[in-house]
């Protein structure tokens, strides 16, 4: 198995191989295209340059010959002394001044023909006939005095051109081979780097699917793969937290159910053994424990429905001010028995979309939390105002307060600040979780803070009813 795992770990990445092939193919195609384009450009451009250069030389020589003809008014001086031709060519082309001959400006590359067609300076004996030459007409004013022939560059530079092009193509081949080798190294290195990163991500994902939520990826750099690794780590941390929360949830739920069940079992066994009589008082105690179990199961069901997005809630236009005022008026005796003094400031006529029954359940949970945890004699202050398109409910009670570090955990399920399961100091620990679920179902927000009265402050923000 270890050998198989090692082979799988070092197996080439398919993504890396694809990237390698793509990069290498693109670079080879670019290099080949560049080679063909540059070869064609050199070939055509070089010949064009030679043609233009030879035409310029022929024009210079033609101007000089016209000037000489105008001085002599004939070509006899040249026919009688043909040995002058090389010197004339070099002089008119400026080679005497440069001190070095030009391979494109030799006397044998030019010929001179009179108007009647006979050659004053015949073509060189190793050249082709007159048909292979290019001709430039010589004129003195309006009079045609002859024609100057010059060899085409392709014929002049057959050997020179081939050697030049072969040298340039050889250099291009070396350049293309170097580019291919560089592309090979680049593609190999990049595919190996990307393959290693993707293999690490694939391996971490596999471990995550197998339940190892402690898996983390190294976060190096600021590229997309680093952001992907960071998002993966956030996902792994979230799954790990969800697993731990689910484990705590199951454990705490079992604990909450075990307490009333243990009481029920003890009382029933006591009745069966004749220790406690079977009368209305003892039956009432059993019914109380059953009712507590029923409330706990109902709360758990409500939370599960909220998690699944299936909470039964009917939103309709309603007066939030009346709903809150009526519930606080009905809670006078409850607050008095708990030793709390109620102070309210409720702005009338605030309309929202809500469910009156679910909102009454929300007020009950907040009242129960204040009554359970506020030391008598205490104070409860409830305000309702409008603020920036929202209906804001402020619910404040007096001491004892909650440590600031514990505020964010108050709506966690089955969580109590003191960490105990003593029902004398509170309920099951689901009331605030249910309150949060009910607030979210209304599209509102619920946030805790430190109260100015010394206790806890809850701020609820409901979107106001739109009249569009």
PDB file of N, CA and C in Angstrom, residues 107-186:
ATOM      1  N   UNK A 107      32.819  46.603 -63.783  1.00  0.00           N
ATOM      2  CA  UNK A 107      32.589  47.029 -65.171  1.00  0.00           C
ATOM      3  C   UNK A 107      31.899  45.951 -65.985  1.00  0.00           C
ATOM      4  N   UNK A 108      32.169  44.700 -65.684  1.00  0.00           N
ATOM      5  CA  UNK A 108      31.566  43.611 -66.464  1.00  0.00           C
ATOM      6  C   UNK A 108      30.074  43.471 -66.206  1.00  0.00           C
ATOM      7  N   UNK A 109      29.597  44.153 -65.170  1.00  0.00           N
ATOM      8  CA  UNK A 109      28.171  44.082 -64.865  1.00  0.00           C
ATOM      9  C   UNK A 109      27.369  45.089 -65.671  1.00  0.00           C
ATOM     10  N   UNK A 110      28.027  45.891 -66.498  1.00  0.00           N
ATOM     11  CA  UNK A 110      27.345  46.898 -67.299  1.00  0.00           C
ATOM     12  C   UNK A 110      27.750  46.732 -68.761  1.00  0.00           C
ATOM     13  N   UNK A 111      26.898  47.162 -69.657  1.00  0.00           N
ATOM     14  CA  UNK A 111      27.166  47.167 -71.098  1.00  0.00           C
ATOM     15  C   UNK A 111      26.518  48.393 -71.705  1.00  0.00           C
ATOM     16  N   UNK A 112      27.078  48.847 -72.861  1.00  0.00           N
ATOM     17  CA  UNK A 112      26.577  50.060 -73.507  1.00  0.00           C
ATOM     18  C   UNK A 112      26.232  49.733 -74.953  1.00  0.00           C
ATOM     19  N   UNK A 113      25.044  50.202 -75.373  1.00  0.00           N
ATOM     20  CA  UNK A 113      24.562  49.909 -76.731  1.00  0.00           C
ATOM     21  C   UNK A 113      24.174  51.222 -77.400  1.00  0.00           C
ATOM     22  N   UNK A 114      24.588  51.345 -78.679  1.00  0.00           N
ATOM     23  CA  UNK A 114      24.263  52.550 -79.438  1.00  0.00           C
ATOM     24  C   UNK A 114      22.813  52.539 -79.868  1.00  0.00           C
ATOM     25  N   UNK A 115      22.381  53.679 -80.472  1.00  0.00           N
ATOM     26  CA  UNK A 115      20.971  53.795 -80.882  1.00  0.00           C
ATOM     27  C   UNK A 115      20.635  52.778 -81.961  1.00  0.00           C
ATOM     28  N   UNK A 116      21.592  52.496 -82.858  1.00  0.00           N
ATOM     29  CA  UNK A 116      21.317  51.542 -83.935  1.00  0.00           C
ATOM     30  C   UNK A 116      21.370  50.100 -83.485  1.00  0.00           C
ATOM     31  N   UNK A 117      21.685  49.849 -82.216  1.00  0.00           N
ATOM     32  CA  UNK A 117      21.640  48.507 -81.663  1.00  0.00           C
ATOM     33  C   UNK A 117      22.962  47.808 -81.545  1.00  0.00           C
ATOM     34  N   UNK A 118      24.025  48.358 -82.138  1.00  0.00           N
ATOM     35  CA  UNK A 118      25.293  47.659 -81.987  1.00  0.00           C
ATOM     36  C   UNK A 118      25.914  48.039 -80.643  1.00  0.00           C
ATOM     37  N   UNK A 119      26.697  47.099 -80.079  1.00  0.00           N
ATOM     38  CA  UNK A 119      27.269  47.265 -78.760  1.00  0.00           C
ATOM     39  C   UNK A 119      28.534  48.097 -78.837  1.00  0.00           C
ATOM     40  N   UNK A 120      28.561  49.174 -78.105  1.00  0.00           N
ATOM     41  CA  UNK A 120      29.761  49.973 -77.950  1.00  0.00           C
ATOM     42  C   UNK A 120      30.674  49.301 -76.939  1.00  0.00           C
ATOM     43  N   UNK A 121      30.075  48.837 -75.822  1.00  0.00           N
ATOM     44  CA  UNK A 121      30.792  48.016 -74.834  1.00  0.00           C
ATOM     45  C   UNK A 121      30.039  46.700 -74.773  1.00  0.00           C
ATOM     46  N   UNK A 122      30.571  45.660 -75.401  1.00  0.00           N
ATOM     47  CA  UNK A 122      29.833  44.396 -75.452  1.00  0.00           C
ATOM     48  C   UNK A 122      29.699  43.768 -74.064  1.00  0.00           C
ATOM     49  N   UNK A 123      28.681  42.900 -73.880  1.00  0.00           N
ATOM     50  CA  UNK A 123      28.544  42.178 -72.608  1.00  0.00           C
ATOM     51  C   UNK A 123      29.735  41.274 -72.377  1.00  0.00           C
ATOM     52  N   UNK A 124      29.981  40.992 -71.097  1.00  0.00           N
ATOM     53  CA  UNK A 124      31.092  40.107 -70.751  1.00  0.00           C
ATOM     54  C   UNK A 124      30.846  38.732 -71.328  1.00  0.00           C
ATOM     55  N   UNK A 125      31.915  38.060 -71.741  1.00  0.00           N
ATOM     56  CA  UNK A 125      31.779  36.802 -72.479  1.00  0.00           C
ATOM     57  C   UNK A 125      31.147  35.679 -71.676  1.00  0.00           C
ATOM     58  N   UNK A 126      31.251  35.708 -70.309  1.00  0.00           N
ATOM     59  CA  UNK A 126      30.698  34.590 -69.531  1.00  0.00           C
ATOM     60  C   UNK A 126      29.252  34.836 -69.115  1.00  0.00           C
ATOM     61  N   UNK A 127      28.651  35.920 -69.689  1.00  0.00           N
ATOM     62  CA  UNK A 127      27.259  36.201 -69.343  1.00  0.00           C
ATOM     63  C   UNK A 127      26.322  35.697 -70.410  1.00  0.00           C
ATOM     64  N   UNK A 128      25.057  35.783 -70.078  1.00  0.00           N
ATOM     65  CA  UNK A 128      24.048  35.362 -71.043  1.00  0.00           C
ATOM     66  C   UNK A 128      23.880  36.428 -72.106  1.00  0.00           C
ATOM     67  N   UNK A 129      22.971  36.170 -73.005  1.00  0.00           N
ATOM     68  CA  UNK A 129      22.718  37.120 -74.067  1.00  0.00           C
ATOM     69  C   UNK A 129      22.074  38.387 -73.558  1.00  0.00           C
ATOM     70  N   UNK A 130      21.794  39.290 -74.484  1.00  0.00           N
ATOM     71  CA  UNK A 130      21.259  40.594 -74.115  1.00  0.00           C
ATOM     72  C   UNK A 130      19.883  40.515 -73.471  1.00  0.00           C
ATOM     73  N   UNK A 131      19.187  39.407 -73.715  1.00  0.00           N
ATOM     74  CA  UNK A 131      17.841  39.297 -73.154  1.00  0.00           C
ATOM     75  C   UNK A 131      17.803  39.205 -71.658  1.00  0.00           C
ATOM     76  N   UNK A 132      18.930  38.816 -71.025  1.00  0.00           N
ATOM     77  CA  UNK A 132      18.953  38.678 -69.576  1.00  0.00           C
ATOM     78  C   UNK A 132      19.328  39.965 -68.871  1.00  0.00           C
ATOM     79  N   UNK A 133      19.554  41.047 -69.620  1.00  0.00           N
ATOM     80  CA  UNK A 133      19.965  42.321 -69.037  1.00  0.00           C
ATOM     81  C   UNK A 133      18.749  43.241 -68.883  1.00  0.00           C
ATOM     82  N   UNK A 134      18.903  44.199 -67.983  1.00  0.00           N
ATOM     83  CA  UNK A 134      17.912  45.267 -67.865  1.00  0.00           C
ATOM     84  C   UNK A 134      18.511  46.525 -68.484  1.00  0.00           C
ATOM     85  N   UNK A 135      17.654  47.317 -69.161  1.00  0.00           N
ATOM     86  CA  UNK A 135      18.168  48.417 -69.986  1.00  0.00           C
ATOM     87  C   UNK A 135      17.600  49.744 -69.500  1.00  0.00           C
ATOM     88  N   UNK A 136      18.473  50.736 -69.565  1.00  0.00           N
ATOM     89  CA  UNK A 136      18.123  52.094 -69.175  1.00  0.00           C
ATOM     90  C   UNK A 136      18.442  53.013 -70.366  1.00  0.00           C
ATOM     91  N   UNK A 137      17.446  53.674 -70.925  1.00  0.00           N
ATOM     92  CA  UNK A 137      17.630  54.527 -72.104  1.00  0.00           C
ATOM     93  C   UNK A 137      18.401  55.790 -71.730  1.00  0.00           C
ATOM     94  N   UNK A 138      19.389  56.147 -72.579  1.00  0.00           N
ATOM     95  CA  UNK A 138      20.196  57.338 -72.359  1.00  0.00           C
ATOM     96  C   UNK A 138      19.704  58.443 -73.293  1.00  0.00           C
ATOM     97  N   UNK A 139      19.404  59.623 -72.726  1.00  0.00           N
ATOM     98  CA  UNK A 139      18.895  60.743 -73.504  1.00  0.00           C
ATOM     99  C   UNK A 139      19.708  61.989 -73.184  1.00  0.00           C
ATOM    100  N   UNK A 140      19.965  62.753 -74.263  1.00  0.00           N
ATOM    101  CA  UNK A 140      20.593  64.075 -74.123  1.00  0.00           C
ATOM    102  C   UNK A 140      19.574  65.088 -74.614  1.00  0.00           C
ATOM    103  N   UNK A 141      18.906  65.718 -73.676  1.00  0.00           N
ATOM    104  CA  UNK A 141      17.773  66.552 -74.051  1.00  0.00           C
ATOM    105  C   UNK A 141      16.652  65.670 -74.530  1.00  0.00           C
ATOM    106  N   UNK A 142      16.182  65.892 -75.770  1.00  0.00           N
ATOM    107  CA  UNK A 142      15.131  65.071 -76.358  1.00  0.00           C
ATOM    108  C   UNK A 142      15.695  63.987 -77.263  1.00  0.00           C
ATOM    109  N   UNK A 143      17.032  63.907 -77.361  1.00  0.00           N
ATOM    110  CA  UNK A 143      17.669  62.962 -78.288  1.00  0.00           C
ATOM    111  C   UNK A 143      18.088  61.702 -77.550  1.00  0.00           C
ATOM    112  N   UNK A 144      17.701  60.542 -78.108  1.00  0.00           N
ATOM    113  CA  UNK A 144      18.133  59.270 -77.566  1.00  0.00           C
ATOM    114  C   UNK A 144      19.512  58.958 -78.105  1.00  0.00           C
ATOM    115  N   UNK A 145      20.445  58.713 -77.194  1.00  0.00           N
ATOM    116  CA  UNK A 145      21.838  58.515 -77.624  1.00  0.00           C
ATOM    117  C   UNK A 145      22.314  57.087 -77.414  1.00  0.00           C
ATOM    118  N   UNK A 146      21.479  56.242 -76.791  1.00  0.00           N
ATOM    119  CA  UNK A 146      21.886  54.864 -76.578  1.00  0.00           C
ATOM    120  C   UNK A 146      21.156  54.239 -75.394  1.00  0.00           C
ATOM    121  N   UNK A 147      21.639  53.046 -74.988  1.00  0.00           N
ATOM    122  CA  UNK A 147      21.037  52.322 -73.867  1.00  0.00           C
ATOM    123  C   UNK A 147      22.143  51.744 -73.006  1.00  0.00           C
ATOM    124  N   UNK A 148      21.926  51.864 -71.677  1.00  0.00           N
ATOM    125  CA  UNK A 148      22.861  51.282 -70.708  1.00  0.00           C
ATOM    126  C   UNK A 148      22.230  50.010 -70.155  1.00  0.00           C
ATOM    127  N   UNK A 149      22.936  48.915 -70.277  1.00  0.00           N
ATOM    128  CA  UNK A 149      22.456  47.648 -69.730  1.00  0.00           C
ATOM    129  C   UNK A 149      23.153  47.301 -68.422  1.00  0.00           C
ATOM    130  N   UNK A 150      22.409  46.732 -67.520  1.00  0.00           N
ATOM    131  CA  UNK A 150      23.009  46.274 -66.246  1.00  0.00           C
ATOM    132  C   UNK A 150      22.402  44.937 -65.872  1.00  0.00           C
ATOM    133  N   UNK A 151      23.239  44.152 -65.238  1.00  0.00           N
ATOM    134  CA  UNK A 151      22.827  42.788 -64.888  1.00  0.00           C
ATOM    135  C   UNK A 151      21.826  42.798 -63.743  1.00  0.00           C
ATOM    136  N   UNK A 152      20.794  41.936 -63.794  1.00  0.00           N
ATOM    137  CA  UNK A 152      19.876  41.809 -62.662  1.00  0.00           C
ATOM    138  C   UNK A 152      20.622  41.280 -61.432  1.00  0.00           C
ATOM    139  N   UNK A 153      20.271  41.745 -60.213  1.00  0.00           N
ATOM    140  CA  UNK A 153      20.972  41.283 -58.996  1.00  0.00           C
ATOM    141  C   UNK A 153      20.895  39.784 -58.787  1.00  0.00           C
ATOM    142  N   UNK A 154      19.777  39.151 -59.193  1.00  0.00           N
ATOM    143  CA  UNK A 154      19.667  37.709 -58.972  1.00  0.00           C
ATOM    144  C   UNK A 154      20.764  36.966 -59.707  1.00  0.00           C
ATOM    145  N   UNK A 155      21.106  37.418 -60.909  1.00  0.00           N
ATOM    146  CA  UNK A 155      22.172  36.763 -61.653  1.00  0.00           C
ATOM    147  C   UNK A 155      23.545  37.157 -61.129  1.00  0.00           C
ATOM    148  N   UNK A 156      23.655  38.430 -60.669  1.00  0.00           N
ATOM    149  CA  UNK A 156      24.940  38.893 -60.168  1.00  0.00           C
ATOM    150  C   UNK A 156      25.321  38.207 -58.861  1.00  0.00           C
ATOM    151  N   UNK A 157      24.319  37.961 -58.047  1.00  0.00           N
ATOM    152  CA  UNK A 157      24.598  37.530 -56.678  1.00  0.00           C
ATOM    153  C   UNK A 157      24.159  36.095 -56.418  1.00  0.00           C
ATOM    154  N   UNK A 158      24.154  35.259 -57.451  1.00  0.00           N
ATOM    155  CA  UNK A 158      23.682  33.895 -57.257  1.00  0.00           C
ATOM    156  C   UNK A 158      24.438  33.201 -56.142  1.00  0.00           C
ATOM    157  N   UNK A 159      25.743  33.224 -56.232  1.00  0.00           N
ATOM    158  CA  UNK A 159      26.531  32.526 -55.228  1.00  0.00           C
ATOM    159  C   UNK A 159      26.578  33.307 -53.919  1.00  0.00           C
ATOM    160  N   UNK A 160      26.747  34.640 -54.036  1.00  0.00           N
ATOM    161  CA  UNK A 160      26.806  35.451 -52.820  1.00  0.00           C
ATOM    162  C   UNK A 160      25.490  35.391 -52.045  1.00  0.00           C
ATOM    163  N   UNK A 161      24.393  35.471 -52.780  1.00  0.00           N
ATOM    164  CA  UNK A 161      23.074  35.442 -52.136  1.00  0.00           C
ATOM    165  C   UNK A 161      22.833  34.108 -51.463  1.00  0.00           C
ATOM    166  N   UNK A 162      23.178  33.043 -52.127  1.00  0.00           N
ATOM    167  CA  UNK A 162      22.936  31.728 -51.534  1.00  0.00           C
ATOM    168  C   UNK A 162      23.754  31.553 -50.262  1.00  0.00           C
ATOM    169  N   UNK A 163      25.020  32.020 -50.298  1.00  0.00           N
ATOM    170  CA  UNK A 163      25.833  31.894 -49.088  1.00  0.00           C
ATOM    171  C   UNK A 163      25.255  32.747 -47.953  1.00  0.00           C
ATOM    172  N   UNK A 164      24.820  33.978 -48.304  1.00  0.00           N
ATOM    173  CA  UNK A 164      24.249  34.861 -47.280  1.00  0.00           C
ATOM    174  C   UNK A 164      22.979  34.251 -46.676  1.00  0.00           C
ATOM    175  N   UNK A 165      22.083  33.793 -47.534  1.00  0.00           N
ATOM    176  CA  UNK A 165      20.830  33.223 -47.038  1.00  0.00           C
ATOM    177  C   UNK A 165      21.074  31.946 -46.236  1.00  0.00           C
ATOM    178  N   UNK A 166      22.013  31.134 -46.690  1.00  0.00           N
ATOM    179  CA  UNK A 166      22.323  29.920 -45.928  1.00  0.00           C
ATOM    180  C   UNK A 166      22.829  30.278 -44.532  1.00  0.00           C
ATOM    181  N   UNK A 167      23.666  31.320 -44.444  1.00  0.00           N
ATOM    182  CA  UNK A 167      24.192  31.731 -43.146  1.00  0.00           C
ATOM    183  C   UNK A 167      23.057  32.255 -42.245  1.00  0.00           C
ATOM    184  N   UNK A 168      22.175  33.076 -42.835  1.00  0.00           N
ATOM    185  CA  UNK A 168      21.073  33.624 -42.039  1.00  0.00           C
ATOM    186  C   UNK A 168      20.104  32.524 -41.611  1.00  0.00           C
ATOM    187  N   UNK A 169      19.827  31.598 -42.487  1.00  0.00           N
ATOM    188  CA  UNK A 169      18.925  30.507 -42.134  1.00  0.00           C
ATOM    189  C   UNK A 169      19.544  29.605 -41.073  1.00  0.00           C
ATOM    190  N   UNK A 170      20.864  29.417 -41.160  1.00  0.00           N
ATOM    191  CA  UNK A 170      21.528  28.618 -40.132  1.00  0.00           C
ATOM    192  C   UNK A 170      21.417  29.310 -38.774  1.00  0.00           C
ATOM    193  N   UNK A 171      21.596  30.634 -38.790  1.00  0.00           N
ATOM    194  CA  UNK A 171      21.439  31.374 -37.533  1.00  0.00           C
ATOM    195  C   UNK A 171      20.004  31.284 -37.013  1.00  0.00           C
ATOM    196  N   UNK A 172      19.058  31.374 -37.951  1.00  0.00           N
ATOM    197  CA  UNK A 172      17.658  31.260 -37.535  1.00  0.00           C
ATOM    198  C   UNK A 172      17.347  29.885 -36.946  1.00  0.00           C
ATOM    199  N   UNK A 173      17.914  28.857 -37.553  1.00  0.00           N
ATOM    200  CA  UNK A 173      17.705  27.499 -37.029  1.00  0.00           C
ATOM    201  C   UNK A 173      18.230  27.397 -35.604  1.00  0.00           C
ATOM    202  N   UNK A 174      19.412  27.983 -35.358  1.00  0.00           N
ATOM    203  CA  UNK A 174      19.956  27.964 -33.991  1.00  0.00           C
ATOM    204  C   UNK A 174      19.053  28.724 -33.025  1.00  0.00           C
ATOM    205  N   UNK A 175      18.527  29.867 -33.500  1.00  0.00           N
ATOM    206  CA  UNK A 175      17.623  30.638 -32.647  1.00  0.00           C
ATOM    207  C   UNK A 175      16.354  29.848 -32.339  1.00  0.00           C
ATOM    208  N   UNK A 176      15.796  29.209 -33.372  1.00  0.00           N
ATOM    209  CA  UNK A 176      14.561  28.434 -33.167  1.00  0.00           C
ATOM    210  C   UNK A 176      14.812  27.261 -32.226  1.00  0.00           C
ATOM    211  N   UNK A 177      15.947  26.582 -32.401  1.00  0.00           N
ATOM    212  CA  UNK A 177      16.262  25.466 -31.495  1.00  0.00           C
ATOM    213  C   UNK A 177      16.417  25.975 -30.061  1.00  0.00           C
ATOM    214  N   UNK A 178      17.066  27.123 -29.900  1.00  0.00           N
ATOM    215  CA  UNK A 178      17.210  27.690 -28.552  1.00  0.00           C
ATOM    216  C   UNK A 178      15.852  28.026 -27.959  1.00  0.00           C
ATOM    217  N   UNK A 179      14.961  28.616 -28.780  1.00  0.00           N
ATOM    218  CA  UNK A 179      13.623  28.925 -28.293  1.00  0.00           C
ATOM    219  C   UNK A 179      12.860  27.659 -27.905  1.00  0.00           C
ATOM    220  N   UNK A 180      13.015  26.620 -28.707  1.00  0.00           N
ATOM    221  CA  UNK A 180      12.331  25.352 -28.383  1.00  0.00           C
ATOM    222  C   UNK A 180      12.853  24.769 -27.072  1.00  0.00           C
ATOM    223  N   UNK A 181      14.172  24.814 -26.882  1.00  0.00           N
ATOM    224  CA  UNK A 181      14.733  24.300 -25.630  1.00  0.00           C
ATOM    225  C   UNK A 181      14.254  25.141 -24.447  1.00  0.00           C
ATOM    226  N   UNK A 182      14.258  26.479 -24.619  1.00  0.00           N
ATOM    227  CA  UNK A 182      13.765  27.347 -23.542  1.00  0.00           C
ATOM    228  C   UNK A 182      12.292  27.085 -23.271  1.00  0.00           C
ATOM    229  N   UNK A 183      11.506  26.896 -24.342  1.00  0.00           N
ATOM    230  CA  UNK A 183      10.083  26.587 -24.159  1.00  0.00           C
ATOM    231  C   UNK A 183       9.897  25.256 -23.455  1.00  0.00           C
ATOM    232  N   UNK A 184      10.748  24.276 -23.815  1.00  0.00           N
ATOM    233  CA  UNK A 184      10.673  22.975 -23.167  1.00  0.00           C
ATOM    234  C   UNK A 184      10.937  23.100 -21.667  1.00  0.00           C
ATOM    235  N   UNK A 185      11.975  23.849 -21.318  1.00  0.00           N
ATOM    236  CA  UNK A 185      12.286  24.031 -19.896  1.00  0.00           C
ATOM    237  C   UNK A 185      11.185  24.807 -19.187  1.00  0.00           C
ATOM    238  N   UNK A 186      10.693  25.864 -19.836  1.00  0.00           N
ATOM    239  CA  UNK A 186       9.626  26.663 -19.230  1.00  0.00           C
ATOM    240  C   UNK A 186       8.362  25.839 -19.043  1.00  0.00           C
TER     241      UNK A 186
END
